[in-house]
C-alpha positions as a printed NumPy array, in Angstrom:
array([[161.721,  64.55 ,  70.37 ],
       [158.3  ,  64.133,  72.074],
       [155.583,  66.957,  70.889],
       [153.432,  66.661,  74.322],
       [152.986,  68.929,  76.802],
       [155.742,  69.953,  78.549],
       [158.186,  68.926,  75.78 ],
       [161.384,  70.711,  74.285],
       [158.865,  70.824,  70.868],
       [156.059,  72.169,  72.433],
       [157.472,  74.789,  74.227],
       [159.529,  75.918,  71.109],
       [156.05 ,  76.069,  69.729],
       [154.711,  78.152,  72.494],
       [157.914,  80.704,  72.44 ],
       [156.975,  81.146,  68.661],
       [153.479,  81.986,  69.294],
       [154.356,  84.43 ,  71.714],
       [153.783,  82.528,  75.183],
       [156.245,  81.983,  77.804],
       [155.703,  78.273,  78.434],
       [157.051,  79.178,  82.283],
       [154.38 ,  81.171,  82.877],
       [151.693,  79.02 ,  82.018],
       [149.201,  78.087,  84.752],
       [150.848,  80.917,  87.22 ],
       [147.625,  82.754,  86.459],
       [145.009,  79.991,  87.93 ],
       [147.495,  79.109,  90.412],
       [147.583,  82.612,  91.667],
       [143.601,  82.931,  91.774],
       [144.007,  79.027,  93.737],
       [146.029,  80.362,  96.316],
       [144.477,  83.83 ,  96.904],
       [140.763,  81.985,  97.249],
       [142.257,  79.801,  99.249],
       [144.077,  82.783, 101.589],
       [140.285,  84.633, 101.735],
       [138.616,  85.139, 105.318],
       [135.05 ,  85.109, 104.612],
       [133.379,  88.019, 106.823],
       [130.112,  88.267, 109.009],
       [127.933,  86.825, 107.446],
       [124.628,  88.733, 106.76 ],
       [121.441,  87.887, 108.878],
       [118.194,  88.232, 107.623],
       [114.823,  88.456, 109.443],
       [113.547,  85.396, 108.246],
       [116.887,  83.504, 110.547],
       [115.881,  85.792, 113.28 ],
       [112.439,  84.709, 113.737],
       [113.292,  81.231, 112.941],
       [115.328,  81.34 , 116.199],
       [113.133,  83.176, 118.306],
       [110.019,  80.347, 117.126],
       [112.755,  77.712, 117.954],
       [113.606,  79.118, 121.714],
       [109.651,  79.929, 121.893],
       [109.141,  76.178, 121.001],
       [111.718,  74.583, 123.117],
       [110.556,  76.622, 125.87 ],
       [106.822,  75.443, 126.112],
       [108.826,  71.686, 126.864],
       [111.67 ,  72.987, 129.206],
       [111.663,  72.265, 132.843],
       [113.782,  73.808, 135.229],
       [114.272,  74.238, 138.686],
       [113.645,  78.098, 138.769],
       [109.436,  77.923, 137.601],
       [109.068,  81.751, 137.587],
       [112.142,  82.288, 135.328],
       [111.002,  78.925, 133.188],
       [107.546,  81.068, 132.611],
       [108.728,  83.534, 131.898],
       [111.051,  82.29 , 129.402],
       [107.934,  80.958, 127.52 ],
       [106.178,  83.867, 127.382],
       [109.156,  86.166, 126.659],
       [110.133,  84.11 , 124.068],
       [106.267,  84.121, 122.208],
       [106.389,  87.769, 122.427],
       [109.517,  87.702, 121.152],
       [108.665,  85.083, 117.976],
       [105.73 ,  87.268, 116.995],
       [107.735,  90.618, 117.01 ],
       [110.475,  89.149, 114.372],
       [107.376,  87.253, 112.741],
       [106.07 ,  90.991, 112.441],
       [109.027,  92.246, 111.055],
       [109.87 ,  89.256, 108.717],
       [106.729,  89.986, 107.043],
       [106.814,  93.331, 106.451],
       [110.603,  93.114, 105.161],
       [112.078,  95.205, 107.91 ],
       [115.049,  93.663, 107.791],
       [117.471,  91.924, 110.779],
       [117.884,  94.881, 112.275],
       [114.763,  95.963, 113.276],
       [113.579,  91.617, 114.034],
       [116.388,  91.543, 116.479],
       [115.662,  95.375, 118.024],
       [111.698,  94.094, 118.088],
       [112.155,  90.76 , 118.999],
       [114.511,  91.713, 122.209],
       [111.701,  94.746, 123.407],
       [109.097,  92.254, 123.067],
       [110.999,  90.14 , 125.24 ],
       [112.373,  92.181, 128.   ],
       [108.706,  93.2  , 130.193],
       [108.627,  89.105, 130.688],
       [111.932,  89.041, 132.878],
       [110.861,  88.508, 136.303],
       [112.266,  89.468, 139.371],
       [114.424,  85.951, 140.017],
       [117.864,  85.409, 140.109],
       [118.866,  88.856, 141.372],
       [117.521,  90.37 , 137.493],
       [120.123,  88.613, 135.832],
       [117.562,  88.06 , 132.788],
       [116.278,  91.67 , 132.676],
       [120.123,  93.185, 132.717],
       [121.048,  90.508, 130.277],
       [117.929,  91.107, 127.945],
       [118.606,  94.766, 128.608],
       [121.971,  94.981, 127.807],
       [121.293,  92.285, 124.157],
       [118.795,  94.869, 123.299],
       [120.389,  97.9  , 123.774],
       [123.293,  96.951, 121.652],
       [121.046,  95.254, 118.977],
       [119.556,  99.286, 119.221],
       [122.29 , 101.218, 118.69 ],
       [123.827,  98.877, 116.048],
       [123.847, 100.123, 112.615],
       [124.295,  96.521, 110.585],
       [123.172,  93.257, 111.209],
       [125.219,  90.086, 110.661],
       [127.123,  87.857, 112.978],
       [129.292,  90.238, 114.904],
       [126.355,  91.561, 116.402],
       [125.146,  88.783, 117.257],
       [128.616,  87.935, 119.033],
       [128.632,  91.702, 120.696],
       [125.229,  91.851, 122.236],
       [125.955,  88.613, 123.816],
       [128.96 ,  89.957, 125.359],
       [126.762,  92.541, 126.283],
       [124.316,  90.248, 127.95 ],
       [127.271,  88.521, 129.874],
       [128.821,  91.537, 130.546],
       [126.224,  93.409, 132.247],
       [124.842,  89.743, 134.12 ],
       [128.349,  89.065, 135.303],
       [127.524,  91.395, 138.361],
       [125.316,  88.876, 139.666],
       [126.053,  85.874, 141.728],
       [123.371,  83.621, 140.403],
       [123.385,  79.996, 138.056],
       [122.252,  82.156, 135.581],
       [124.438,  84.894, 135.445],
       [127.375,  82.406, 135.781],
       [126.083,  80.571, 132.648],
       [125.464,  83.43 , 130.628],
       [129.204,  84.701, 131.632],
       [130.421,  81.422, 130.711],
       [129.015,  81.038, 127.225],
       [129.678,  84.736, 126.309],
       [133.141,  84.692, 126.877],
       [133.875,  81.247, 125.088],
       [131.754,  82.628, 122.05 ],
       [133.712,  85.434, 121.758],
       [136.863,  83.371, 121.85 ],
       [136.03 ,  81.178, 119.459],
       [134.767,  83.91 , 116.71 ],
       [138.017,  85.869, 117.567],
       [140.194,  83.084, 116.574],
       [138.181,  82.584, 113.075],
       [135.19 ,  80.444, 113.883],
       [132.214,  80.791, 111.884],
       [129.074,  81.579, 114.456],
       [127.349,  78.226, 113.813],
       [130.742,  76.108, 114.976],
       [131.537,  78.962, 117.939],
       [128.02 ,  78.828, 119.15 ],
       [128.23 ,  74.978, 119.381],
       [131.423,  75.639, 121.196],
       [129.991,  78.126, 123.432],
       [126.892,  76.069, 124.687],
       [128.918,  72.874, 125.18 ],
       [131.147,  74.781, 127.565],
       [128.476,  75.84 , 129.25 ],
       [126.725,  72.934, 129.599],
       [129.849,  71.732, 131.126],
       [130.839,  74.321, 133.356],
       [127.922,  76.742, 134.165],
       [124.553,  74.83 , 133.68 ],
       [122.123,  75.769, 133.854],
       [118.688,  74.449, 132.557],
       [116.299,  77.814, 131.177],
       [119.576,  79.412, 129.59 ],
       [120.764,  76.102, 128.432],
       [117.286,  75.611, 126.43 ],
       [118.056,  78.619, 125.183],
       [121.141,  78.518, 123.405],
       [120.56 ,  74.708, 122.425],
       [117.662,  76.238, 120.361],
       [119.265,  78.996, 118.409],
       [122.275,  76.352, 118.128],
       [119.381,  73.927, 116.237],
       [118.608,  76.863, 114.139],
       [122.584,  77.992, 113.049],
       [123.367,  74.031, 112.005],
       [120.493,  73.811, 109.264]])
């Protein structure tokens, strides 16, 4: 009679000790499985990510070119006033909250009068939400978006059409389970393919550069 593991022996051994060789490993296997079953939530955003974006639009910016000049300058400057605002913040440990709120203010007096205000009623509508939000983490990210393509999908512009196009497959994606990094990848390929359009595109490429470090 073998005395390994498993064996008539052992588990004799095991009843006299006072364990039930059938339950052994049920315990592990249990924590396995219900790790394995978690959803991981939003994940928090911190100032420090929200002015690394806003640097990394302001940067890809200042070497965009696009057929629209006035909105393509005022993209650059937007998105400066935008980087220092969450630089601001960062620094004095505000928090996410108040980089995205200061970063999207900063940003908004830049939008000009192109493309039927598409950019100001998109910028408008990202900041208001990022306003009246009380946390900060990815689903706000996702909402003010939808925001932005909600309240630019009045306008018949390239803009407005790629803004609609990228907010609705964002929010698909992070509705069936996609982390924001892999949704916003998602989001600005199908945008690229169906609704480009050059200013936004730089746009989203660069906070898509920032999500995948």
């Amino acid at each position: 009679m073998g005395t390994g593991p498993g064996s008539a022996e052992a588990a004799s051994e095991d009843l006299a000790r006072g364990i039930d060789p059938g339950s052994l490993g049920k315990d592990a296997l249990g924590a396995d499985i219900a790790r394995a079953a978690e959803v991981p939530g939003p994940q928090p955003l911190t100032a420090s990510c929200v002015r690394t974006a806003y640097e990394a639009i302001a940067a890809a910016g200042d070497h965009a070119d696009g057929a629209d000049r006035a909105t393509l300058l005022s993209l650059r400057a937007g998105a400066r006033a935008a980087a220092d605002a969450a630089r601001v913040a960062d620094e004095i440990g505000a928090g996410a909250g108040a980089a995205l709120r200061g970063a999207a203010r900063a940003w908004y007096p830049y939008a000009v009068e192109t493309e039927s205000l598409t950019w100001q009623a998109g910028l408008g509508a990202f900041r208001e939400t990022c306003e009246t939000a009380t946390e900060a983490d990815q689903t706000l990210i996702v909402s003010a978006v939808e925001a932005a393509g909600q309240a630019a999908g009045d306008d018949d512009t390239a803009t407005a059409r790629a803004v609609d196009a990228f907010a609705g497959e964002l929010k698909r994606r992070t509705s069936l389970g996609e982390d924001l990094p892999t949704a916003w990848s998602g989001a600005a390929r199908h945008a690229a393919e169906t609704a480009p359009e050059p200013v936004f595109q730089t746009v989203v490429d660069a906070v898509q550069g920032v999500l995948s470090r």
